């Protein structure tokens, strides 16, 4: 795991106010990079999944994972910077995949990461990661007290009955 966070934006300007605000809202000193992928050879896109330690001091229950997508237009010397906060890694990975990041490049397996307890857990994680816009997030909760927990409440657009789902 490489914890260095450098988006290489020094010679680029934000394409809009939203990009500038999203970039300024994050302080790299509060982020622990969990996974990152940068496109090659010219590095036009960066995708990062990180834990935002500052959230633990904010509103109780707020999601502590942040997904970051950066798109650089090197010809125009501009960049687009987007972020999205999530309670669980699978939903953050889905958000990044929707912006063009290959899922295998931001996987959280082996090394410092806990392996899933069983095959059903792996199946549910993959279902969320590959679901596209199927799930509309209604609410989330994250607790870092002992024992920690995180959940995401969603509306499943493909469900014919009882479309509300809770992923714990």
mmCIF file with all atom_site columns, C-alpha atoms in Angstrom:
data_model
loop_
_atom_site.group_PDB
_atom_site.id
_atom_site.type_symbol
_atom_site.label_atom_id
_atom_site.label_alt_id
_atom_site.label_comp_id
_atom_site.label_asym_id
_atom_site.label_entity_id
_atom_site.label_seq_id
_atom_site.pdbx_PDB_ins_code
_atom_site.Cartn_x
_atom_site.Cartn_y
_atom_site.Cartn_z
_atom_site.occupancy
_atom_site.B_iso_or_equiv
_atom_site.pdbx_formal_charge
_atom_site.auth_seq_id
_atom_site.auth_comp_id
_atom_site.auth_asym_id
_atom_site.auth_atom_id
_atom_site.pdbx_PDB_model_num
ATOM 1   C CA . UNK A 1 1   ? 0.000   0.000   0.000   1.00 0.00 ? 1   UNK A CA 1
ATOM 2   C CA . UNK A 1 2   ? 1.407   3.366   -1.042  1.00 0.00 ? 2   UNK A CA 1
ATOM 3   C CA . UNK A 1 3   ? 0.204   6.112   1.340   1.00 0.00 ? 3   UNK A CA 1
ATOM 4   C CA . UNK A 1 4   ? 1.626   9.009   -0.684  1.00 0.00 ? 4   UNK A CA 1
ATOM 5   C CA . UNK A 1 5   ? -1.104  11.273  -1.998  1.00 0.00 ? 5   UNK A CA 1
ATOM 6   C CA . UNK A 1 6   ? 0.000   13.593  -4.798  1.00 0.00 ? 6   UNK A CA 1
ATOM 7   C CA . UNK A 1 7   ? -2.411  14.455  -7.580  1.00 0.00 ? 7   UNK A CA 1
ATOM 8   C CA . UNK A 1 8   ? 0.238   16.326  -9.590  1.00 0.00 ? 8   UNK A CA 1
ATOM 9   C CA . UNK A 1 9   ? -1.958  19.384  -10.132 1.00 0.00 ? 9   UNK A CA 1
ATOM 10  C CA . UNK A 1 10  ? 0.681   22.096  -9.637  1.00 0.00 ? 10  UNK A CA 1
ATOM 11  C CA . UNK A 1 11  ? 0.598   23.433  -13.214 1.00 0.00 ? 11  UNK A CA 1
ATOM 12  C CA . UNK A 1 12  ? -3.155  22.905  -13.712 1.00 0.00 ? 12  UNK A CA 1
ATOM 13  C CA . UNK A 1 13  ? -6.218  24.995  -12.848 1.00 0.00 ? 13  UNK A CA 1
ATOM 14  C CA . UNK A 1 14  ? -9.600  23.660  -11.707 1.00 0.00 ? 14  UNK A CA 1
ATOM 15  C CA . UNK A 1 15  ? -12.114 23.531  -14.554 1.00 0.00 ? 15  UNK A CA 1
ATOM 16  C CA . UNK A 1 16  ? -14.927 24.851  -12.319 1.00 0.00 ? 16  UNK A CA 1
ATOM 17  C CA . UNK A 1 17  ? -15.778 26.044  -8.808  1.00 0.00 ? 17  UNK A CA 1
ATOM 18  C CA . UNK A 1 18  ? -17.040 22.588  -7.786  1.00 0.00 ? 18  UNK A CA 1
ATOM 19  C CA . UNK A 1 19  ? -13.639 21.051  -8.555  1.00 0.00 ? 19  UNK A CA 1
ATOM 20  C CA . UNK A 1 20  ? -11.817 23.746  -6.625  1.00 0.00 ? 20  UNK A CA 1
ATOM 21  C CA . UNK A 1 21  ? -14.132 23.393  -3.608  1.00 0.00 ? 21  UNK A CA 1
ATOM 22  C CA . UNK A 1 22  ? -13.863 19.579  -3.601  1.00 0.00 ? 22  UNK A CA 1
ATOM 23  C CA . UNK A 1 23  ? -10.071 19.770  -3.661  1.00 0.00 ? 23  UNK A CA 1
ATOM 24  C CA . UNK A 1 24  ? -9.909  22.393  -0.925  1.00 0.00 ? 24  UNK A CA 1
ATOM 25  C CA . UNK A 1 25  ? -12.320 20.434  1.306   1.00 0.00 ? 25  UNK A CA 1
ATOM 26  C CA . UNK A 1 26  ? -9.759  17.633  1.699   1.00 0.00 ? 26  UNK A CA 1
ATOM 27  C CA . UNK A 1 27  ? -6.546  17.903  3.633   1.00 0.00 ? 27  UNK A CA 1
ATOM 28  C CA . UNK A 1 28  ? -4.108  15.193  2.575   1.00 0.00 ? 28  UNK A CA 1
ATOM 29  C CA . UNK A 1 29  ? -2.748  14.993  6.137   1.00 0.00 ? 29  UNK A CA 1
ATOM 30  C CA . UNK A 1 30  ? -6.117  13.596  7.280   1.00 0.00 ? 30  UNK A CA 1
ATOM 31  C CA . UNK A 1 31  ? -6.256  10.932  4.570   1.00 0.00 ? 31  UNK A CA 1
ATOM 32  C CA . UNK A 1 32  ? -4.898  7.409   4.770   1.00 0.00 ? 32  UNK A CA 1
ATOM 33  C CA . UNK A 1 33  ? -4.727  6.035   1.245   1.00 0.00 ? 33  UNK A CA 1
ATOM 34  C CA . UNK A 1 34  ? -6.221  2.543   1.074   1.00 0.00 ? 34  UNK A CA 1
ATOM 35  C CA . UNK A 1 35  ? -5.958  2.104   -2.675  1.00 0.00 ? 35  UNK A CA 1
ATOM 36  C CA . UNK A 1 36  ? -5.079  4.238   -5.681  1.00 0.00 ? 36  UNK A CA 1
ATOM 37  C CA . UNK A 1 37  ? -4.785  3.947   -9.432  1.00 0.00 ? 37  UNK A CA 1
ATOM 38  C CA . UNK A 1 38  ? -3.272  6.417   -11.905 1.00 0.00 ? 38  UNK A CA 1
ATOM 39  C CA . UNK A 1 39  ? -3.633  5.966   -15.652 1.00 0.00 ? 39  UNK A CA 1
ATOM 40  C CA . UNK A 1 40  ? -0.565  5.566   -17.819 1.00 0.00 ? 40  UNK A CA 1
ATOM 41  C CA . UNK A 1 41  ? 1.342   6.823   -19.740 1.00 0.00 ? 41  UNK A CA 1
ATOM 42  C CA . UNK A 1 42  ? 0.260   10.469  -19.403 1.00 0.00 ? 42  UNK A CA 1
ATOM 43  C CA . UNK A 1 43  ? -1.553  10.248  -16.057 1.00 0.00 ? 43  UNK A CA 1
ATOM 44  C CA . UNK A 1 44  ? -4.755  11.889  -17.223 1.00 0.00 ? 44  UNK A CA 1
ATOM 45  C CA . UNK A 1 45  ? -6.852  10.200  -14.487 1.00 0.00 ? 45  UNK A CA 1
ATOM 46  C CA . UNK A 1 46  ? -6.337  9.370   -10.816 1.00 0.00 ? 46  UNK A CA 1
ATOM 47  C CA . UNK A 1 47  ? -8.606  7.323   -8.579  1.00 0.00 ? 47  UNK A CA 1
ATOM 48  C CA . UNK A 1 48  ? -8.147  7.107   -4.813  1.00 0.00 ? 48  UNK A CA 1
ATOM 49  C CA . UNK A 1 49  ? -9.951  5.313   -2.006  1.00 0.00 ? 49  UNK A CA 1
ATOM 50  C CA . UNK A 1 50  ? -8.949  6.740   1.369   1.00 0.00 ? 50  UNK A CA 1
ATOM 51  C CA . UNK A 1 51  ? -9.938  6.843   5.017   1.00 0.00 ? 51  UNK A CA 1
ATOM 52  C CA . UNK A 1 52  ? -10.595 10.404  6.199   1.00 0.00 ? 52  UNK A CA 1
ATOM 53  C CA . UNK A 1 53  ? -9.459  10.551  9.845   1.00 0.00 ? 53  UNK A CA 1
ATOM 54  C CA . UNK A 1 54  ? -10.935 14.032  10.314  1.00 0.00 ? 54  UNK A CA 1
ATOM 55  C CA . UNK A 1 55  ? -14.486 12.671  10.042  1.00 0.00 ? 55  UNK A CA 1
ATOM 56  C CA . UNK A 1 56  ? -14.189 10.932  13.402  1.00 0.00 ? 56  UNK A CA 1
ATOM 57  C CA . UNK A 1 57  ? -14.119 14.399  15.041  1.00 0.00 ? 57  UNK A CA 1
ATOM 58  C CA . UNK A 1 58  ? -17.158 15.668  13.124  1.00 0.00 ? 58  UNK A CA 1
ATOM 59  C CA . UNK A 1 59  ? -20.809 14.689  13.127  1.00 0.00 ? 59  UNK A CA 1
ATOM 60  C CA . UNK A 1 60  ? -21.281 11.222  14.692  1.00 0.00 ? 60  UNK A CA 1
ATOM 61  C CA . UNK A 1 61  ? -22.135 8.549   12.143  1.00 0.00 ? 61  UNK A CA 1
ATOM 62  C CA . UNK A 1 62  ? -20.764 10.341  9.074   1.00 0.00 ? 62  UNK A CA 1
ATOM 63  C CA . UNK A 1 63  ? -19.067 8.091   6.478   1.00 0.00 ? 63  UNK A CA 1
ATOM 64  C CA . UNK A 1 64  ? -15.292 7.915   6.921   1.00 0.00 ? 64  UNK A CA 1
ATOM 65  C CA . UNK A 1 65  ? -14.272 6.625   3.486   1.00 0.00 ? 65  UNK A CA 1
ATOM 66  C CA . UNK A 1 66  ? -13.741 9.054   0.636   1.00 0.00 ? 66  UNK A CA 1
ATOM 67  C CA . UNK A 1 67  ? -13.518 8.198   -3.046  1.00 0.00 ? 67  UNK A CA 1
ATOM 68  C CA . UNK A 1 68  ? -11.615 10.714  -5.157  1.00 0.00 ? 68  UNK A CA 1
ATOM 69  C CA . UNK A 1 69  ? -11.610 10.965  -8.963  1.00 0.00 ? 69  UNK A CA 1
ATOM 70  C CA . UNK A 1 70  ? -9.347  13.405  -10.773 1.00 0.00 ? 70  UNK A CA 1
ATOM 71  C CA . UNK A 1 71  ? -9.430  13.949  -14.536 1.00 0.00 ? 71  UNK A CA 1
ATOM 72  C CA . UNK A 1 72  ? -6.722  16.108  -16.089 1.00 0.00 ? 72  UNK A CA 1
ATOM 73  C CA . UNK A 1 73  ? -6.996  17.841  -19.451 1.00 0.00 ? 73  UNK A CA 1
ATOM 74  C CA . UNK A 1 74  ? -3.313  18.345  -20.171 1.00 0.00 ? 74  UNK A CA 1
ATOM 75  C CA . UNK A 1 75  ? -3.992  20.264  -23.392 1.00 0.00 ? 75  UNK A CA 1
ATOM 76  C CA . UNK A 1 76  ? -6.140  22.824  -21.577 1.00 0.00 ? 76  UNK A CA 1
ATOM 77  C CA . UNK A 1 77  ? -4.018  22.714  -18.374 1.00 0.00 ? 77  UNK A CA 1
ATOM 78  C CA . UNK A 1 78  ? -7.147  22.054  -16.287 1.00 0.00 ? 78  UNK A CA 1
ATOM 79  C CA . UNK A 1 79  ? -8.493  19.364  -14.001 1.00 0.00 ? 79  UNK A CA 1
ATOM 80  C CA . UNK A 1 80  ? -11.806 18.086  -12.658 1.00 0.00 ? 80  UNK A CA 1
ATOM 81  C CA . UNK A 1 81  ? -11.804 16.958  -9.013  1.00 0.00 ? 81  UNK A CA 1
ATOM 82  C CA . UNK A 1 82  ? -14.704 14.926  -7.585  1.00 0.00 ? 82  UNK A CA 1
ATOM 83  C CA . UNK A 1 83  ? -15.201 13.307  -4.188  1.00 0.00 ? 83  UNK A CA 1
ATOM 84  C CA . UNK A 1 84  ? -17.839 11.110  -2.626  1.00 0.00 ? 84  UNK A CA 1
ATOM 85  C CA . UNK A 1 85  ? -18.043 9.869   0.980   1.00 0.00 ? 85  UNK A CA 1
ATOM 86  C CA . UNK A 1 86  ? -19.090 6.298   1.769   1.00 0.00 ? 86  UNK A CA 1
ATOM 87  C CA . UNK A 1 87  ? -19.646 4.067   4.793   1.00 0.00 ? 87  UNK A CA 1
ATOM 88  C CA . UNK A 1 88  ? -18.259 0.946   3.093   1.00 0.00 ? 88  UNK A CA 1
ATOM 89  C CA . UNK A 1 89  ? -15.482 0.282   0.613   1.00 0.00 ? 89  UNK A CA 1
ATOM 90  C CA . UNK A 1 90  ? -17.738 -1.546  -1.856  1.00 0.00 ? 90  UNK A CA 1
ATOM 91  C CA . UNK A 1 91  ? -19.897 1.536   -2.445  1.00 0.00 ? 91  UNK A CA 1
ATOM 92  C CA . UNK A 1 92  ? -16.791 3.738   -2.789  1.00 0.00 ? 92  UNK A CA 1
ATOM 93  C CA . UNK A 1 93  ? -15.346 1.276   -5.316  1.00 0.00 ? 93  UNK A CA 1
ATOM 94  C CA . UNK A 1 94  ? -18.636 1.322   -7.234  1.00 0.00 ? 94  UNK A CA 1
ATOM 95  C CA . UNK A 1 95  ? -18.493 5.128   -7.397  1.00 0.00 ? 95  UNK A CA 1
ATOM 96  C CA . UNK A 1 96  ? -14.913 5.011   -8.706  1.00 0.00 ? 96  UNK A CA 1
ATOM 97  C CA . UNK A 1 97  ? -15.768 2.291   -11.235 1.00 0.00 ? 97  UNK A CA 1
ATOM 98  C CA . UNK A 1 98  ? -18.624 4.451   -12.546 1.00 0.00 ? 98  UNK A CA 1
ATOM 99  C CA . UNK A 1 99  ? -15.966 7.087   -13.307 1.00 0.00 ? 99  UNK A CA 1
ATOM 100 C CA . UNK A 1 100 ? -13.783 4.681   -15.255 1.00 0.00 ? 100 UNK A CA 1
ATOM 101 C CA . UNK A 1 101 ? -11.523 3.044   -12.668 1.00 0.00 ? 101 UNK A CA 1
ATOM 102 C CA . UNK A 1 102 ? -10.937 -0.684  -13.192 1.00 0.00 ? 102 UNK A CA 1
ATOM 103 C CA . UNK A 1 103 ? -12.131 -2.514  -10.063 1.00 0.00 ? 103 UNK A CA 1
ATOM 104 C CA . UNK A 1 104 ? -9.084  -4.778  -9.950  1.00 0.00 ? 104 UNK A CA 1
ATOM 105 C CA . UNK A 1 105 ? -6.829  -1.696  -9.588  1.00 0.00 ? 105 UNK A CA 1
ATOM 106 C CA . UNK A 1 106 ? -8.562  -0.529  -6.383  1.00 0.00 ? 106 UNK A CA 1
ATOM 107 C CA . UNK A 1 107 ? -9.192  -3.904  -4.738  1.00 0.00 ? 107 UNK A CA 1
ATOM 108 C CA . UNK A 1 108 ? -8.621  -4.179  -1.001  1.00 0.00 ? 108 UNK A CA 1
ATOM 109 C CA . UNK A 1 109 ? -7.299  -7.720  -0.680  1.00 0.00 ? 109 UNK A CA 1
ATOM 110 C CA . UNK A 1 110 ? -4.308  -9.290  1.066   1.00 0.00 ? 110 UNK A CA 1
ATOM 111 C CA . UNK A 1 111 ? -1.525  -7.510  2.879   1.00 0.00 ? 111 UNK A CA 1
ATOM 112 C CA . UNK A 1 112 ? -2.959  -5.024  5.369   1.00 0.00 ? 112 UNK A CA 1
ATOM 113 C CA . UNK A 1 113 ? -6.589  -5.882  4.636   1.00 0.00 ? 113 UNK A CA 1
ATOM 114 C CA . UNK A 1 114 ? -8.913  -8.353  6.332   1.00 0.00 ? 114 UNK A CA 1
ATOM 115 C CA . UNK A 1 115 ? -10.061 -11.125 4.011   1.00 0.00 ? 115 UNK A CA 1
ATOM 116 C CA . UNK A 1 116 ? -13.825 -11.641 3.651   1.00 0.00 ? 116 UNK A CA 1
ATOM 117 C CA . UNK A 1 117 ? -15.234 -14.194 6.088   1.00 0.00 ? 117 UNK A CA 1
ATOM 118 C CA . UNK A 1 118 ? -17.002 -16.298 3.458   1.00 0.00 ? 118 UNK A CA 1
ATOM 119 C CA . UNK A 1 119 ? -17.997 -16.606 -0.198  1.00 0.00 ? 119 UNK A CA 1
ATOM 120 C CA . UNK A 1 120 ? -21.341 -14.881 0.388   1.00 0.00 ? 120 UNK A CA 1
ATOM 121 C CA . UNK A 1 121 ? -19.518 -11.769 1.636   1.00 0.00 ? 121 UNK A CA 1
ATOM 122 C CA . UNK A 1 122 ? -17.371 -11.764 -1.510  1.00 0.00 ? 122 UNK A CA 1
ATOM 123 C CA . UNK A 1 123 ? -20.489 -12.124 -3.689  1.00 0.00 ? 123 UNK A CA 1
ATOM 124 C CA . UNK A 1 124 ? -22.272 -9.220  -1.966  1.00 0.00 ? 124 UNK A CA 1
ATOM 125 C CA . UNK A 1 125 ? -19.177 -6.991  -2.210  1.00 0.00 ? 125 UNK A CA 1
ATOM 126 C CA . UNK A 1 126 ? -18.845 -7.739  -5.929  1.00 0.00 ? 126 UNK A CA 1
ATOM 127 C CA . UNK A 1 127 ? -22.579 -7.196  -6.503  1.00 0.00 ? 127 UNK A CA 1
ATOM 128 C CA . UNK A 1 128 ? -22.319 -3.720  -4.954  1.00 0.00 ? 128 UNK A CA 1
ATOM 129 C CA . UNK A 1 129 ? -19.063 -2.868  -6.754  1.00 0.00 ? 129 UNK A CA 1
ATOM 130 C CA . UNK A 1 130 ? -20.505 -3.815  -10.154 1.00 0.00 ? 130 UNK A CA 1
ATOM 131 C CA . UNK A 1 131 ? -24.049 -2.523  -9.606  1.00 0.00 ? 131 UNK A CA 1
ATOM 132 C CA . UNK A 1 132 ? -23.666 0.758   -11.493 1.00 0.00 ? 132 UNK A CA 1
ATOM 133 C CA . UNK A 1 133 ? -26.553 3.022   -10.553 1.00 0.00 ? 133 UNK A CA 1
ATOM 134 C CA . UNK A 1 134 ? -28.778 0.197   -9.312  1.00 0.00 ? 134 UNK A CA 1
ATOM 135 C CA . UNK A 1 135 ? -28.626 1.329   -5.665  1.00 0.00 ? 135 UNK A CA 1
ATOM 136 C CA . UNK A 1 136 ? -29.700 4.799   -4.591  1.00 0.00 ? 136 UNK A CA 1
ATOM 137 C CA . UNK A 1 137 ? -28.108 5.505   -1.211  1.00 0.00 ? 137 UNK A CA 1
ATOM 138 C CA . UNK A 1 138 ? -30.718 6.723   1.269   1.00 0.00 ? 138 UNK A CA 1
ATOM 139 C CA . UNK A 1 139 ? -28.622 6.856   4.446   1.00 0.00 ? 139 UNK A CA 1
ATOM 140 C CA . UNK A 1 140 ? -25.367 5.644   5.970   1.00 0.00 ? 140 UNK A CA 1
ATOM 141 C CA . UNK A 1 141 ? -23.872 5.244   9.416   1.00 0.00 ? 141 UNK A CA 1
ATOM 142 C CA . UNK A 1 142 ? -20.302 4.675   10.532  1.00 0.00 ? 142 UNK A CA 1
ATOM 143 C CA . UNK A 1 143 ? -19.089 4.093   14.081  1.00 0.00 ? 143 UNK A CA 1
ATOM 144 C CA . UNK A 1 144 ? -15.467 3.719   15.071  1.00 0.00 ? 144 UNK A CA 1
ATOM 145 C CA . UNK A 1 145 ? -16.326 2.844   18.679  1.00 0.00 ? 145 UNK A CA 1
ATOM 146 C CA . UNK A 1 146 ? -15.666 -0.705  19.840  1.00 0.00 ? 146 UNK A CA 1
ATOM 147 C CA . UNK A 1 147 ? -17.151 -2.695  18.235  1.00 0.00 ? 147 UNK A CA 1
ATOM 148 C CA . UNK A 1 148 ? -17.113 -0.630  15.055  1.00 0.00 ? 148 UNK A CA 1
ATOM 149 C CA . UNK A 1 149 ? -19.868 -0.853  12.501  1.00 0.00 ? 149 UNK A CA 1
ATOM 150 C CA . UNK A 1 150 ? -20.878 0.657   9.194   1.00 0.00 ? 150 UNK A CA 1
ATOM 151 C CA . UNK A 1 151 ? -24.049 0.313   7.166   1.00 0.00 ? 151 UNK A CA 1
ATOM 152 C CA . UNK A 1 152 ? -25.633 1.691   4.027   1.00 0.00 ? 152 UNK A CA 1
ATOM 153 C CA . UNK A 1 153 ? -29.391 1.887   3.431   1.00 0.00 ? 153 UNK A CA 1
ATOM 154 C CA . UNK A 1 154 ? -30.364 1.864   -0.253  1.00 0.00 ? 154 UNK A CA 1
ATOM 155 C CA . UNK A 1 155 ? -33.294 1.762   -2.631  1.00 0.00 ? 155 UNK A CA 1
ATOM 156 C CA . UNK A 1 156 ? -32.798 -1.119  -5.090  1.00 0.00 ? 156 UNK A CA 1
ATOM 157 C CA . UNK A 1 157 ? -34.125 -0.011  -8.497  1.00 0.00 ? 157 UNK A CA 1
ATOM 158 C CA . UNK A 1 158 ? -34.228 -3.629  -9.718  1.00 0.00 ? 158 UNK A CA 1
ATOM 159 C CA . UNK A 1 159 ? -36.349 -4.985  -6.854  1.00 0.00 ? 159 UNK A CA 1
ATOM 160 C CA . UNK A 1 160 ? -39.959 -5.785  -7.681  1.00 0.00 ? 160 UNK A CA 1
ATOM 161 C CA . UNK A 1 161 ? -40.954 -6.039  -3.996  1.00 0.00 ? 161 UNK A CA 1
ATOM 162 C CA . UNK A 1 162 ? -39.475 -4.484  -0.862  1.00 0.00 ? 162 UNK A CA 1
ATOM 163 C CA . UNK A 1 163 ? -36.868 -2.346  -2.666  1.00 0.00 ? 163 UNK A CA 1
ATOM 164 C CA . UNK A 1 164 ? -35.169 -1.056  0.502   1.00 0.00 ? 164 UNK A CA 1
ATOM 165 C CA . UNK A 1 165 ? -31.918 -2.880  1.297   1.00 0.00 ? 165 UNK A CA 1
ATOM 166 C CA . UNK A 1 166 ? -29.577 -2.585  4.255   1.00 0.00 ? 166 UNK A CA 1
ATOM 167 C CA . UNK A 1 167 ? -25.931 -3.527  3.723   1.00 0.00 ? 167 UNK A CA 1
ATOM 168 C CA . UNK A 1 168 ? -24.189 -3.965  7.094   1.00 0.00 ? 168 UNK A CA 1
#
